[in-house]
Short mmCIF file of C-alpha atoms in Angstrom, two decimals:
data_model
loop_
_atom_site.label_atom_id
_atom_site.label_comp_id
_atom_site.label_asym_id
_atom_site.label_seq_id
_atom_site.Cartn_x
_atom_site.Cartn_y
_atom_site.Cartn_z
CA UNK J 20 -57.56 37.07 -115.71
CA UNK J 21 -60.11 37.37 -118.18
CA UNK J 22 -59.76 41.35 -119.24
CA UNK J 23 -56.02 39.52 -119.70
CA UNK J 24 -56.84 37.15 -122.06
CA UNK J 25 -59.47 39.73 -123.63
CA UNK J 26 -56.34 42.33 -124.28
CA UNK J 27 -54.44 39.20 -125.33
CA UNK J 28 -56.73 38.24 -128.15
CA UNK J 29 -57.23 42.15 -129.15
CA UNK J 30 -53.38 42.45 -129.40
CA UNK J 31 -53.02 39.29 -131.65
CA UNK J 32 -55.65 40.89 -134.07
CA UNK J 33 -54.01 44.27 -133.95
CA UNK J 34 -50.73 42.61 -134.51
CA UNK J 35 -51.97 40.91 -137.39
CA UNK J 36 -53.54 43.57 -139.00
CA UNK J 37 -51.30 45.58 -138.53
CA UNK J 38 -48.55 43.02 -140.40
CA UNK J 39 -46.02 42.28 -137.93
CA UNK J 40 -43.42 40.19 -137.75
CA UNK J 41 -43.30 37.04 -135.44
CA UNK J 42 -40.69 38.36 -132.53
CA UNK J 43 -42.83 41.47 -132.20
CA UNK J 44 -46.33 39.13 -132.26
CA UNK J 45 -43.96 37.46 -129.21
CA UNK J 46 -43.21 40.43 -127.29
CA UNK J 47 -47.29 41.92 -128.10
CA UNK J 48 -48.37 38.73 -126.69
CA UNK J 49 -46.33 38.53 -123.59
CA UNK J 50 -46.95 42.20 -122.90
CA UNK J 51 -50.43 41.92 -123.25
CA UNK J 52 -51.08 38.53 -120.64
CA UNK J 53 -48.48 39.98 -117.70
CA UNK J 54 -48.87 43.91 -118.17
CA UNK J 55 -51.40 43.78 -115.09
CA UNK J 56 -50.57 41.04 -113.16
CA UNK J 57 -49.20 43.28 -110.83
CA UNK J 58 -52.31 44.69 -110.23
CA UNK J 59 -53.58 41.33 -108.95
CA UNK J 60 -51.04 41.86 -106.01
CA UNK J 61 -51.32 45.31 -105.12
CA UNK J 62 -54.48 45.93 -106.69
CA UNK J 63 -55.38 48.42 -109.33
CA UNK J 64 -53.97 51.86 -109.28
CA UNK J 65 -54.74 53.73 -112.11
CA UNK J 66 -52.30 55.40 -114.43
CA UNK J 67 -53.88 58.98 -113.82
CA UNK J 68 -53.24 58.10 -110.21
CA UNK J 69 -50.15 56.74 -110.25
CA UNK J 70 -48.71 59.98 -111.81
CA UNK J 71 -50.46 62.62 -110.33
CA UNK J 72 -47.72 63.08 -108.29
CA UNK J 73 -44.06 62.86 -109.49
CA UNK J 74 -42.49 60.50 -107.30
CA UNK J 75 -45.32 58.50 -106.78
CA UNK J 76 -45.12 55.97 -109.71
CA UNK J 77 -41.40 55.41 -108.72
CA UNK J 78 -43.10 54.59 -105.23
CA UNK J 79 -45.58 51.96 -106.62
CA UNK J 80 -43.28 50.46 -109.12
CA UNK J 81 -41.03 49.24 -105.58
CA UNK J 82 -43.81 48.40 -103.79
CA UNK J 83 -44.83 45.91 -107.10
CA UNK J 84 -41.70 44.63 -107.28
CA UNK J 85 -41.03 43.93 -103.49
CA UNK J 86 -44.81 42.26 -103.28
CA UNK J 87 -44.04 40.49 -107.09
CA UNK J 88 -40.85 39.11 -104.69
CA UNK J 89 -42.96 37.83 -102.33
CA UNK J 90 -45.59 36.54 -103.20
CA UNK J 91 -44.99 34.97 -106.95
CA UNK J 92 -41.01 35.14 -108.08
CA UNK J 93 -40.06 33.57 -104.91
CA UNK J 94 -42.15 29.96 -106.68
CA UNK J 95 -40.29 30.44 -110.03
CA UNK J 96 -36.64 30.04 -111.31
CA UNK J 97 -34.29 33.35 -111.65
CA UNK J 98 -34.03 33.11 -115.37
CA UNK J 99 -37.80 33.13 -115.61
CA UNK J 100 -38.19 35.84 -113.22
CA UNK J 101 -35.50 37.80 -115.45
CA UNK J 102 -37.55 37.12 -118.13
CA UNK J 103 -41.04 38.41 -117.56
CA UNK J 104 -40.86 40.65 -114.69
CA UNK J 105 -40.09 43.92 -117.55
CA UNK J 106 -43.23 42.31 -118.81
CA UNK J 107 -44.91 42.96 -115.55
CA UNK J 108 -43.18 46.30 -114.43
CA UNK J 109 -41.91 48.32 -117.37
CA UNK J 110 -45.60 46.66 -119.80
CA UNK J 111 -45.40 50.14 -122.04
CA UNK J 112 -42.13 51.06 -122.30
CA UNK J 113 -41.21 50.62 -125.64
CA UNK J 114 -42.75 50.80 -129.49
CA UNK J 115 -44.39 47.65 -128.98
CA UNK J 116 -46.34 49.38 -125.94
CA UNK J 117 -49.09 51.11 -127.84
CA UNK J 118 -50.55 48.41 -129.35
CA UNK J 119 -50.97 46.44 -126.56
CA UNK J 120 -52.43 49.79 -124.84
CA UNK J 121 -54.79 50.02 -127.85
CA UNK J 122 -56.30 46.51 -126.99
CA UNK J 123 -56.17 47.72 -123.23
CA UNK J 124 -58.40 50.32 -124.40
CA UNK J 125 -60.55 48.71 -126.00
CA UNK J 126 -60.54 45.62 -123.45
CA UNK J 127 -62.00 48.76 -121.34
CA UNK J 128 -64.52 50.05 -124.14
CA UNK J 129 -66.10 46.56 -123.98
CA UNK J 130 -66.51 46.11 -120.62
CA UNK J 131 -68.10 49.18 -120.12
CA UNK J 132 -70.61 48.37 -122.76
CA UNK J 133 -71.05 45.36 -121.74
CA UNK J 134 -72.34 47.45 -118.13
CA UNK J 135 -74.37 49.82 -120.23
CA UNK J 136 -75.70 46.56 -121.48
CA UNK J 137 -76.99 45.33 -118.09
CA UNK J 138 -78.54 48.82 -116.90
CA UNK J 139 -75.81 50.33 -115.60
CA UNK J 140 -76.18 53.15 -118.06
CA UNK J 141 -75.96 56.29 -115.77
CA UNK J 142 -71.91 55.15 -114.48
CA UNK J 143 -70.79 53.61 -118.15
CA UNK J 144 -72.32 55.70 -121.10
CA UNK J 145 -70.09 58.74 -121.00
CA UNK J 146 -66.92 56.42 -120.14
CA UNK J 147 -68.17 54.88 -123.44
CA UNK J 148 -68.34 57.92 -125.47
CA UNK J 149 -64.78 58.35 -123.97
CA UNK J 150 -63.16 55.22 -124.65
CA UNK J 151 -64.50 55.82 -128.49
CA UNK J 152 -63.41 59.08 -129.00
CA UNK J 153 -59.82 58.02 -127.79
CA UNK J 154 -59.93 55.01 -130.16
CA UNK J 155 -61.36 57.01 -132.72
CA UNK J 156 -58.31 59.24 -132.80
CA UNK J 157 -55.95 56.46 -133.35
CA UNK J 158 -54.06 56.49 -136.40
CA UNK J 159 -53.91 52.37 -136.75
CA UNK J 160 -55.83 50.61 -139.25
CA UNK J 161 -56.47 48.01 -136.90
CA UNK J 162 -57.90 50.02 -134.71
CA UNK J 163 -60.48 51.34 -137.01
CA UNK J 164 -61.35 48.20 -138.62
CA UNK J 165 -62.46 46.53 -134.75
CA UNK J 166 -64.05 49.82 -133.85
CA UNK J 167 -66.18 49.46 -137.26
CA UNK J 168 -66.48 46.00 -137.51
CA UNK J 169 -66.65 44.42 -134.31
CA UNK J 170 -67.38 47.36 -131.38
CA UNK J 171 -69.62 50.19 -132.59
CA UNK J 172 -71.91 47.65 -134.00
CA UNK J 173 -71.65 45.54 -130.30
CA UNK J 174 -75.46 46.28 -128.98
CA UNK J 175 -78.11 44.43 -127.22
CA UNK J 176 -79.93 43.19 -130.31
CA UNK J 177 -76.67 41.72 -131.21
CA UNK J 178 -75.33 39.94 -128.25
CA UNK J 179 -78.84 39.15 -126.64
CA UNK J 180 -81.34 36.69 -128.39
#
């Protein structure tokens, strides 16, 4: 829950900086707290994964929504279920999608750093460098302004003292 409320807080900044309006600051925000609760069910399949193999995401995407069925929208009302389940199972299909991914992104760039942080150096460093370079690439001023302002300069004499 807490990379959710992580991606949740980057998407709100993005969305800010990024100047838009208050039904798309909605949609960011509910995007960005359900697009992996799914993953708390089935448990976390990555998107390389998932479409490595053509039919394969189309096979996940049931199984998510039969376990979402039984094991959370059976305690909730219809119209709520009708509500947030595209939330859940279709997160990134839309315009709205890649900012939310963005904060996904760099939900992912912090944790590792975080790791890199605590020793674990040899595993997280080059998914680092990765994460960055991807970022890097992005054509969002928000984007650029966190990377600058807030996660390039995120290092042990900053966080630890």
């Amino acid at each position: 829950m807490a990379h959710l409320v992580i991606v949740a807080t980057l998407s709100y900044f993005i969305a800010h900086i990024e100047n838009r309006n208050y039904s798309d600051l909605k949609k960011i925000l509910y995007t960005a707290l359900y697009h992996d609760i799914p993953e708390a069910i089935t448990g976390d399949i990555i998107s390389p994964v998932k479409n490595s193999i053509k039919w394969f995401a189309e096979v996940i995407e049931k199984a998510e929504t039969k376990m979402l069925d039984d094991y959370l929208f059976c305690f909730v009302d219809e119209i709520y279920k009708e509500f947030i389940s595209p939330f859940m199972l279709h997160p990134f299909e839309d315009e709205i999608w890649k900012l939310v991914k963005h904060a996904d992104i760099l939900s992912a760039l912090y944790e590792a750093k975080i790791e890199v942080l605590f020793g674990n150096v040899r595993d997280y460093e080059s998914i680092c460098h990765k994460l960055e370079e991807k970022l890097i690439s992005v054509n969002l001023k928000s984007i650029h302004y966190l990377l600058k302002n807030w996660l390039l300069e995120f290092n042990e004499k900053n966080i630890v003292q």
